[in-house]
Amino acid sequence: MIATAHSLQQLNTRPRSERAVTPPPAPAEVHRHGIMSDSHGRTIRDLRISITDRCNFRCVYCMDPDVQFAPRSELLTRHEIIRLARIAEALGVRKIRLTGGEPTVHPELLEIISGIRRATSVELAMITNGSLLTRERLRAWKGAGLDRITVSLDSLRPDRFAMLTRAAGSPATVLAGIEAAIAEGVTPLKVNAVLMRGVNDDEAADLASLARVYGVEVRFIEYMPLDSARAWDDAKWVSASQTRAQIERVFPLVSAPSEDRSSTARLFEFADGRAGRIGFISSVSDPFCGACSRLRLTADGKIRPCLFSSAEWDVLSVLRCGAGDDELRAFFIDASWTKQAGHGMHSDEFHQPARSMSAIGG
Ligand code: SAM
Ligand code: SF4
């Protein structure tokens, strides 16, 4: 469904309280099948694991400046993360993406990567704000089994970058991190950008030019009502089609063939044949829920079937009660069966989730 201005203005950003309990049982035949699927005919192939709720940035569209982090004892440990990754792979997951908060601030990131690599043969990716990337760290992560990274970067202007991230970083540091990742072969590399009207939407073409400079994919994600400040409104929101029009004034684009039906991004190449691709993730204006193959695991051990789920399932408690692998497998199958058909952002029933993006993982 394509959003209209009217449907977006009606969007309800008030939170609805979220339940964190045990999922209802999926039908017996789904358990017999032994892979994670949902009641809308989709199969789960992609797990996003938030390994920490901590972050060294406080991006305006994501995290409160005075955010309260969960006590460490309430977060998944390294061993729990690795065990759940192994179980997810046995249930059909083919890609795992480590996220956060900021995954590179986790003191045991290297051990998490190597543990997942030893336990599984999934494609292993990570998304990072790019502020803590050095060649040494990237080499070690790659050696431990990390396949690729996505780096988030919303502005090339130091003053704006500081205002957006509310942190002492710089675009130059992130660009150096991107170059280091390419040099160490942690590729294919993607760059994610979120544009906000009147803040950084005039940088669409400048950010797109990174795709040409580095031969990478730059993806524009529509700003979603997942900000901790609950300040989302459609006046700040920029649609994928508006962003594309801005870019095409400088760099004409042509549709790129899509290899992955469940991909979140609509992909384009440069009409002049230059390397690099542009992707648009139109989660608000034209959601891709019908082909969604994702499941999310939060840093505090909750399974979220959808970014906008109003229910989440407490696998941490089950783990810490001594559950065996069979019980955990059944829990994952039940949890994924509850995946909602779509995020429902354009329905009157929509409520912004209680968790912000940083507490879900993106
Ligand atoms: N800290 C890492 C980072 O920034 O890449 C990983 C976690 S972050 C929550 C994952 C992705 O979510 C980032 O690309 C970020 O830009 C995006 N994001 C955060 N809040 C968002 C929002 N309200 N709307 C759209 N994307 C958002
Ligand atoms: Fe941290 Fe990433 Fe959220 Fe920014 S978007 S506050 S870097 S978790």
Short mmCIF file of C-alpha atoms and ligand atoms in Angstrom, two decimals:
data_model
loop_
_atom_site.label_atom_id
_atom_site.label_comp_id
_atom_site.label_asym_id
_atom_site.label_seq_id
_atom_site.Cartn_x
_atom_site.Cartn_y
_atom_site.Cartn_z
CA MET A 1 0.00 0.00 0.00
CA ILE A 2 1.30 3.45 -0.86
CA ALA A 3 0.81 5.93 1.98
CA THR A 4 -1.15 9.10 1.49
CA ALA A 5 -0.38 12.29 3.40
CA HIS A 6 -3.76 11.84 5.10
CA SER A 7 -3.04 8.32 6.34
CA LEU A 8 0.33 9.41 7.71
CA GLN A 9 -1.02 12.40 9.60
CA GLN A 10 -3.33 10.04 11.44
CA LEU A 11 -0.45 7.88 12.59
CA ASN A 12 -0.59 7.25 16.32
CA THR A 13 2.80 7.50 17.99
CA ARG A 14 1.45 6.89 21.49
CA PRO A 15 2.87 3.62 22.81
CA ARG A 16 0.79 0.58 23.56
CA SER A 17 2.16 -1.53 26.38
CA GLU A 18 3.96 -4.59 25.08
CA ARG A 19 3.58 -8.05 26.49
CA ALA A 20 6.62 -10.21 26.96
CA VAL A 21 5.45 -13.70 27.65
CA THR A 22 5.20 -17.12 26.04
CA PRO A 23 3.79 -17.40 22.51
CA PRO A 24 0.66 -19.49 21.91
CA PRO A 25 1.45 -22.89 20.38
CA ALA A 26 1.74 -23.10 16.60
CA PRO A 27 -0.14 -26.00 14.93
CA ALA A 28 1.46 -29.43 15.35
CA GLU A 29 2.16 -29.74 11.62
CA VAL A 30 4.26 -26.55 11.77
CA HIS A 31 6.33 -28.12 14.54
CA ARG A 32 6.65 -31.32 12.51
CA HIS A 33 7.95 -29.29 9.57
CA GLY A 34 10.80 -28.10 11.80
CA ILE A 35 11.44 -24.69 10.28
CA MET A 36 10.28 -21.26 11.35
CA SER A 37 7.34 -19.93 9.36
CA ASP A 38 4.33 -17.75 10.03
CA SER A 39 0.60 -18.07 9.56
CA HIS A 40 0.78 -15.83 6.44
CA GLY A 41 2.89 -18.26 4.41
CA ARG A 42 6.30 -16.66 4.99
CA THR A 43 9.43 -18.55 6.04
CA ILE A 44 11.96 -17.03 8.45
CA ARG A 45 15.45 -16.93 6.93
CA ASP A 46 16.94 -13.82 8.49
CA LEU A 47 17.60 -13.22 12.19
CA ARG A 48 18.71 -9.85 13.57
CA ILE A 49 20.38 -10.17 16.93
CA SER A 50 20.83 -7.05 19.03
CA ILE A 51 23.89 -7.91 21.10
CA THR A 52 23.78 -4.79 23.26
CA ASP A 53 21.42 -1.93 24.09
CA ARG A 54 24.44 0.37 24.69
CA CYS A 55 25.59 2.95 22.17
CA ASN A 56 28.18 5.73 21.96
CA PHE A 57 25.80 7.88 19.84
CA ARG A 58 22.41 9.33 20.71
CA CYS A 59 20.90 9.78 17.24
CA VAL A 60 17.92 12.11 17.31
CA TYR A 61 15.71 9.64 15.41
CA CYS A 62 16.62 6.72 17.65
CA MET A 63 17.85 7.12 21.23
CA ASP A 64 17.17 9.48 24.15
CA PRO A 65 20.11 11.58 25.40
CA ASP A 66 19.37 10.35 28.94
CA VAL A 67 18.55 6.77 27.95
CA GLN A 68 18.45 4.21 30.79
CA PHE A 69 20.21 1.02 29.77
CA ALA A 70 19.10 -2.36 31.11
CA PRO A 71 21.26 -3.93 33.83
CA ARG A 72 23.86 -6.20 32.20
CA SER A 73 22.46 -9.19 34.09
CA GLU A 74 19.23 -8.78 32.08
CA LEU A 75 21.03 -8.94 28.72
CA LEU A 76 21.83 -12.06 26.74
CA THR A 77 25.33 -13.32 27.46
CA ARG A 78 27.79 -14.26 24.74
CA HIS A 79 27.07 -17.97 25.28
CA GLU A 80 23.31 -17.42 25.16
CA ILE A 81 23.62 -15.44 21.91
CA ILE A 82 25.71 -18.18 20.29
CA ARG A 83 23.36 -20.93 21.44
CA LEU A 84 20.29 -19.12 20.10
CA ALA A 85 22.07 -18.47 16.79
CA ARG A 86 22.78 -22.20 16.44
CA ILE A 87 19.16 -23.07 17.19
CA ALA A 88 17.89 -20.46 14.72
CA GLU A 89 20.06 -21.89 11.96
CA ALA A 90 18.70 -25.39 12.63
CA LEU A 91 15.23 -23.89 12.13
CA GLY A 92 16.01 -22.44 8.69
CA VAL A 93 17.81 -19.14 9.32
CA ARG A 94 20.43 -18.42 6.64
CA LYS A 95 21.53 -14.89 7.56
CA ILE A 96 22.32 -13.38 10.93
CA ARG A 97 22.90 -9.68 11.35
CA LEU A 98 24.48 -8.40 14.57
CA THR A 99 23.08 -5.07 15.64
CA GLY A 100 22.50 -2.97 18.73
CA GLY A 101 22.59 -0.34 20.17
CA GLU A 102 26.06 -0.23 18.76
CA PRO A 103 27.55 -3.73 18.38
CA THR A 104 31.14 -2.47 18.23
CA VAL A 105 30.96 -1.25 21.86
CA HIS A 106 30.32 -4.82 23.07
CA PRO A 107 33.47 -5.97 24.90
CA GLU A 108 33.07 -9.54 23.61
CA LEU A 109 32.17 -8.79 20.00
CA LEU A 110 35.10 -10.79 18.63
CA GLU A 111 34.16 -13.82 20.72
CA ILE A 112 30.51 -13.52 19.66
CA ILE A 113 31.52 -13.48 15.98
CA SER A 114 33.86 -16.44 16.33
CA GLY A 115 31.35 -18.36 18.46
CA ILE A 116 28.55 -17.91 15.92
CA ARG A 117 30.94 -18.83 13.12
CA ARG A 118 31.99 -22.05 14.86
CA ALA A 119 28.37 -22.94 15.67
CA THR A 120 26.81 -22.10 12.28
CA SER A 121 27.48 -21.56 8.62
CA VAL A 122 25.08 -18.63 8.19
CA GLU A 123 26.00 -15.47 6.33
CA LEU A 124 27.15 -13.25 9.20
CA ALA A 125 26.77 -9.49 8.88
CA MET A 126 26.87 -6.53 11.26
CA ILE A 127 25.42 -3.03 11.20
CA THR A 128 27.41 -0.28 12.89
CA ASN A 129 27.55 3.49 13.22
CA GLY A 130 31.11 3.23 11.88
CA SER A 131 32.71 5.28 14.64
CA LEU A 132 34.95 2.52 16.04
CA LEU A 133 36.22 0.79 12.91
CA THR A 134 39.97 0.27 12.61
CA ARG A 135 41.79 -1.98 10.18
CA GLU A 136 43.03 -4.12 13.09
CA ARG A 137 39.53 -4.68 14.48
CA LEU A 138 38.04 -5.32 11.04
CA ARG A 139 40.80 -7.81 10.22
CA ALA A 140 40.19 -9.63 13.49
CA TRP A 141 36.41 -9.73 12.96
CA LYS A 142 36.83 -10.98 9.41
CA GLY A 143 39.32 -13.59 10.57
CA ALA A 144 36.80 -14.68 13.20
CA GLY A 145 34.09 -15.14 10.56
CA LEU A 146 32.30 -11.84 9.93
CA ASP A 147 31.28 -11.69 6.26
CA ARG A 148 30.19 -8.11 5.74
CA ILE A 149 29.10 -4.86 7.36
CA THR A 150 26.61 -2.09 6.85
CA VAL A 151 27.68 1.36 8.04
CA SER A 152 25.15 4.05 8.96
CA LEU A 153 25.97 7.61 7.90
CA ASP A 154 23.39 10.40 7.65
CA SER A 155 25.45 13.48 6.96
CA LEU A 156 28.80 14.41 5.44
CA ARG A 157 28.81 17.77 7.23
CA PRO A 158 30.58 17.77 10.61
CA ASP A 159 28.16 20.21 12.29
CA ARG A 160 25.09 18.27 11.17
CA PHE A 161 26.67 14.95 11.99
CA ALA A 162 27.25 16.24 15.55
CA MET A 163 23.69 17.54 15.81
CA LEU A 164 22.18 14.27 14.47
CA THR A 165 24.29 11.89 16.55
CA ARG A 166 24.67 14.08 19.67
CA ALA A 167 28.13 12.54 19.98
CA ALA A 168 31.77 13.41 19.53
CA GLY A 169 32.26 11.66 16.21
CA SER A 170 32.76 12.92 12.69
CA PRO A 171 31.85 11.93 9.14
CA ALA A 172 35.59 11.76 8.39
CA THR A 173 35.99 8.99 11.00
CA VAL A 174 33.09 7.03 9.53
CA LEU A 175 34.45 7.43 5.98
CA ALA A 176 37.85 6.23 7.20
CA GLY A 177 36.04 3.22 8.70
CA ILE A 178 34.33 2.50 5.39
CA GLU A 179 37.69 2.65 3.61
CA ALA A 180 39.24 0.35 6.22
CA ALA A 181 36.43 -2.20 5.79
CA ILE A 182 36.86 -2.18 2.02
CA ALA A 183 40.63 -2.54 2.40
CA GLU A 184 40.15 -5.53 4.73
CA GLY A 185 37.59 -7.15 2.40
CA VAL A 186 34.66 -6.97 4.82
CA THR A 187 32.42 -6.64 1.80
CA PRO A 188 30.05 -6.20 0.03
CA LEU A 189 29.63 -3.10 2.14
CA LYS A 190 26.42 -1.12 2.41
CA VAL A 191 25.86 2.39 3.73
CA ASN A 192 22.53 3.26 5.39
CA ALA A 193 21.19 6.81 5.60
CA VAL A 194 18.05 8.21 7.21
CA LEU A 195 16.90 11.57 5.88
CA MET A 196 14.77 14.02 7.86
CA ARG A 197 13.09 16.98 6.22
CA GLY A 198 14.78 20.28 7.00
CA VAL A 199 17.63 18.46 8.73
CA ASN A 200 19.67 16.53 6.15
CA ASP A 201 17.34 15.90 3.20
CA ASP A 202 19.41 18.25 1.02
CA GLU A 203 22.29 15.73 1.25
CA ALA A 204 20.62 12.93 -0.71
CA ALA A 205 22.83 13.35 -3.79
CA ASP A 206 26.01 13.88 -1.73
CA LEU A 207 25.35 10.68 0.21
CA ALA A 208 24.45 8.86 -3.01
CA SER A 209 27.80 9.91 -4.46
CA LEU A 210 29.48 7.64 -1.86
CA ALA A 211 28.12 4.69 -3.86
CA ARG A 212 30.08 5.95 -6.89
CA VAL A 213 33.23 6.80 -4.95
CA TYR A 214 33.47 3.46 -3.14
CA GLY A 215 31.55 1.18 -5.52
CA VAL A 216 29.14 0.23 -2.69
CA GLU A 217 25.38 0.19 -2.10
CA VAL A 218 23.97 3.31 -0.40
CA ARG A 219 20.49 2.71 0.99
CA PHE A 220 18.06 5.40 2.05
CA ILE A 221 15.76 4.23 4.86
CA GLU A 222 12.57 6.18 5.39
CA TYR A 223 12.42 7.71 8.85
CA MET A 224 10.12 5.46 10.91
CA PRO A 225 8.09 6.17 14.06
CA LEU A 226 10.57 4.27 16.23
CA ASP A 227 12.32 7.26 17.80
CA SER A 228 12.58 7.32 21.56
CA ALA A 229 11.44 10.96 21.66
CA ARG A 230 8.16 10.03 19.91
CA ALA A 231 8.67 13.15 17.83
CA TRP A 232 8.01 11.43 14.51
CA ASP A 233 5.64 13.27 12.26
CA ASP A 234 5.05 13.32 8.56
CA ALA A 235 6.41 16.88 8.30
CA LYS A 236 9.88 15.50 9.10
CA TRP A 237 9.41 12.39 7.00
CA VAL A 238 10.88 12.22 3.49
CA SER A 239 9.51 9.60 1.10
CA ALA A 240 11.73 7.30 -0.93
CA SER A 241 10.30 8.78 -4.12
CA GLN A 242 11.22 12.33 -3.02
CA THR A 243 14.74 11.16 -2.18
CA ARG A 244 15.05 9.40 -5.52
CA ALA A 245 13.94 12.56 -7.36
CA GLN A 246 16.60 14.59 -5.50
CA ILE A 247 19.31 12.09 -6.44
CA GLU A 248 18.21 11.84 -10.06
CA ARG A 249 18.66 15.59 -10.52
CA VAL A 250 22.39 14.83 -10.24
CA PHE A 251 22.74 11.11 -10.96
CA PRO A 252 20.09 9.52 -13.22
CA LEU A 253 19.25 5.98 -12.07
CA VAL A 254 18.01 2.82 -13.72
CA SER A 255 16.31 -0.12 -12.02
CA ALA A 256 18.70 -2.88 -10.97
CA PRO A 257 17.75 -6.55 -11.17
CA SER A 258 16.86 -7.81 -7.68
CA GLU A 259 18.51 -11.04 -6.59
CA ASP A 260 16.59 -11.40 -3.36
CA ARG A 261 12.78 -11.33 -3.26
CA SER A 262 12.79 -10.70 0.49
CA SER A 263 15.22 -7.78 0.20
CA THR A 264 14.02 -4.65 2.00
CA ALA A 265 15.56 -2.32 -0.60
CA ARG A 266 14.42 -1.42 -4.12
CA LEU A 267 17.70 -1.20 -6.00
CA PHE A 268 18.97 1.10 -8.72
CA GLU A 269 22.17 1.48 -10.71
CA PHE A 270 23.70 4.63 -12.15
CA ALA A 271 22.49 5.30 -15.70
CA ASP A 272 26.03 6.27 -16.75
CA GLY A 273 27.25 2.77 -15.88
CA ARG A 274 29.43 3.84 -12.96
CA ALA A 275 29.87 1.18 -10.23
CA GLY A 276 27.78 1.37 -7.06
CA ARG A 277 24.09 1.01 -6.33
CA ILE A 278 21.36 3.01 -4.65
CA GLY A 279 18.65 1.32 -2.55
CA PHE A 280 15.43 2.71 -1.14
CA ILE A 281 13.87 1.14 1.93
CA SER A 282 10.36 2.57 1.84
CA SER A 283 9.15 1.06 5.10
CA VAL A 284 6.56 3.81 5.57
CA SER A 285 5.35 4.73 2.07
CA ASP A 286 5.43 1.29 0.47
CA PRO A 287 6.09 -1.46 3.01
CA PHE A 288 7.56 -4.76 1.87
CA CYS A 289 5.88 -6.86 4.59
CA GLY A 290 4.53 -9.49 2.16
CA ALA A 291 8.04 -10.78 1.46
CA CYS A 292 9.46 -10.28 4.97
CA SER A 293 11.59 -13.19 6.16
CA ARG A 294 12.94 -11.52 9.32
CA LEU A 295 12.78 -12.20 13.02
CA ARG A 296 14.42 -10.05 15.70
CA LEU A 297 16.06 -10.96 18.98
CA THR A 298 16.54 -8.04 21.38
CA ALA A 299 19.54 -7.60 23.65
CA ASP A 300 17.35 -8.47 26.64
CA GLY A 301 16.32 -11.75 25.07
CA LYS A 302 12.90 -11.04 23.58
CA ILE A 303 11.87 -12.39 20.19
CA ARG A 304 10.09 -9.70 18.13
CA PRO A 305 8.38 -11.07 15.02
CA CYS A 306 8.10 -7.56 13.52
CA LEU A 307 9.74 -4.15 14.06
CA PHE A 308 6.28 -2.90 15.00
CA SER A 309 5.20 -5.92 17.06
CA SER A 310 2.92 -5.22 19.99
CA ALA A 311 3.87 -8.58 21.48
CA GLU A 312 7.31 -9.99 22.11
CA TRP A 313 8.28 -13.37 23.43
CA ASP A 314 10.59 -13.84 26.40
CA VAL A 315 13.12 -16.46 25.33
CA LEU A 316 15.64 -15.26 27.94
CA SER A 317 13.46 -16.47 30.83
CA VAL A 318 13.01 -19.85 29.15
CA LEU A 319 16.76 -20.14 28.60
CA ARG A 320 17.55 -19.25 32.18
CA CYS A 321 15.02 -21.77 33.50
CA GLY A 322 17.26 -24.45 32.01
CA ALA A 323 15.37 -25.14 28.74
CA GLY A 324 16.86 -27.80 26.48
CA ASP A 325 17.38 -27.28 22.75
CA ASP A 326 14.07 -28.99 21.87
CA GLU A 327 12.16 -26.59 24.10
CA LEU A 328 13.98 -23.58 22.64
CA ARG A 329 13.31 -24.78 19.09
CA ALA A 330 9.62 -25.11 19.90
CA PHE A 331 9.63 -21.63 21.44
CA PHE A 332 11.13 -20.11 18.26
CA ILE A 333 8.60 -21.94 16.05
CA ASP A 334 5.70 -20.71 18.20
CA ALA A 335 7.09 -17.16 18.28
CA SER A 336 7.58 -16.89 14.52
CA TRP A 337 4.09 -18.29 13.86
CA THR A 338 2.68 -15.13 15.54
CA LYS A 339 4.34 -12.79 13.02
CA GLN A 340 1.77 -10.21 11.98
CA ALA A 341 0.83 -9.80 8.28
CA GLY A 342 2.17 -6.25 8.13
CA HIS A 343 3.30 -3.40 10.32
CA GLY A 344 -0.13 -1.78 10.10
CA MET A 345 1.26 1.75 10.10
CA HIS A 346 -1.61 3.04 8.00
CA SER A 347 -4.39 1.54 10.05
CA ASP A 348 -6.33 3.38 12.76
CA GLU A 349 -5.19 0.64 15.14
CA PHE A 350 -1.49 1.52 14.77
CA HIS A 351 0.43 2.43 17.93
CA GLN A 352 4.12 3.20 18.05
CA PRO A 353 5.89 0.34 19.84
CA ALA A 354 7.07 1.02 23.39
CA ARG A 355 10.62 0.19 22.34
CA SER A 356 12.66 2.58 20.23
CA MET A 357 14.81 1.44 17.30
CA SER A 358 17.93 1.25 19.49
CA ALA A 359 16.17 -1.20 21.82
CA ILE A 360 14.96 -3.33 18.91
CA GLY A 361 18.07 -3.29 16.74
CA GLY A 362 16.83 -2.08 13.36
N1 SAM B 1 24.07 1.48 15.95
C1 SAM B 1 24.06 0.82 14.71
C2 SAM B 1 23.79 1.79 13.57
O1 SAM B 1 23.42 2.93 13.83
O2 SAM B 1 23.98 1.37 12.43
C3 SAM B 1 23.09 -0.34 14.65
C4 SAM B 1 21.73 -0.16 15.28
S1 SAM B 1 20.71 1.05 14.50
C5 SAM B 1 19.25 0.95 15.50
C6 SAM B 1 20.27 0.23 13.00
C7 SAM B 1 19.74 1.11 11.89
O3 SAM B 1 18.50 1.65 12.29
C8 SAM B 1 20.62 2.30 11.53
O4 SAM B 1 20.91 2.29 10.14
C9 SAM B 1 19.77 3.50 11.87
O5 SAM B 1 19.99 4.59 11.00
C10 SAM B 1 18.38 2.94 11.73
N2 SAM B 1 17.37 3.70 12.48
C11 SAM B 1 17.38 4.04 13.78
N3 SAM B 1 16.26 4.72 14.11
C12 SAM B 1 15.52 4.82 12.97
C13 SAM B 1 14.26 5.40 12.65
N4 SAM B 1 13.52 6.04 13.57
N5 SAM B 1 13.81 5.30 11.38
C14 SAM B 1 14.54 4.65 10.43
N6 SAM B 1 15.74 4.08 10.68
C15 SAM B 1 16.22 4.17 11.92
FE1 SF4 B 2 23.11 4.33 18.33
FE2 SF4 B 2 22.61 3.31 15.92
FE3 SF4 B 2 20.60 4.34 17.41
FE4 SF4 B 2 22.39 5.97 16.37
S1 SF4 B 2 20.97 4.68 15.23
S2 SF4 B 2 21.66 6.00 18.52
S3 SF4 B 2 24.22 4.79 16.44
S4 SF4 B 2 21.81 2.57 17.90
#
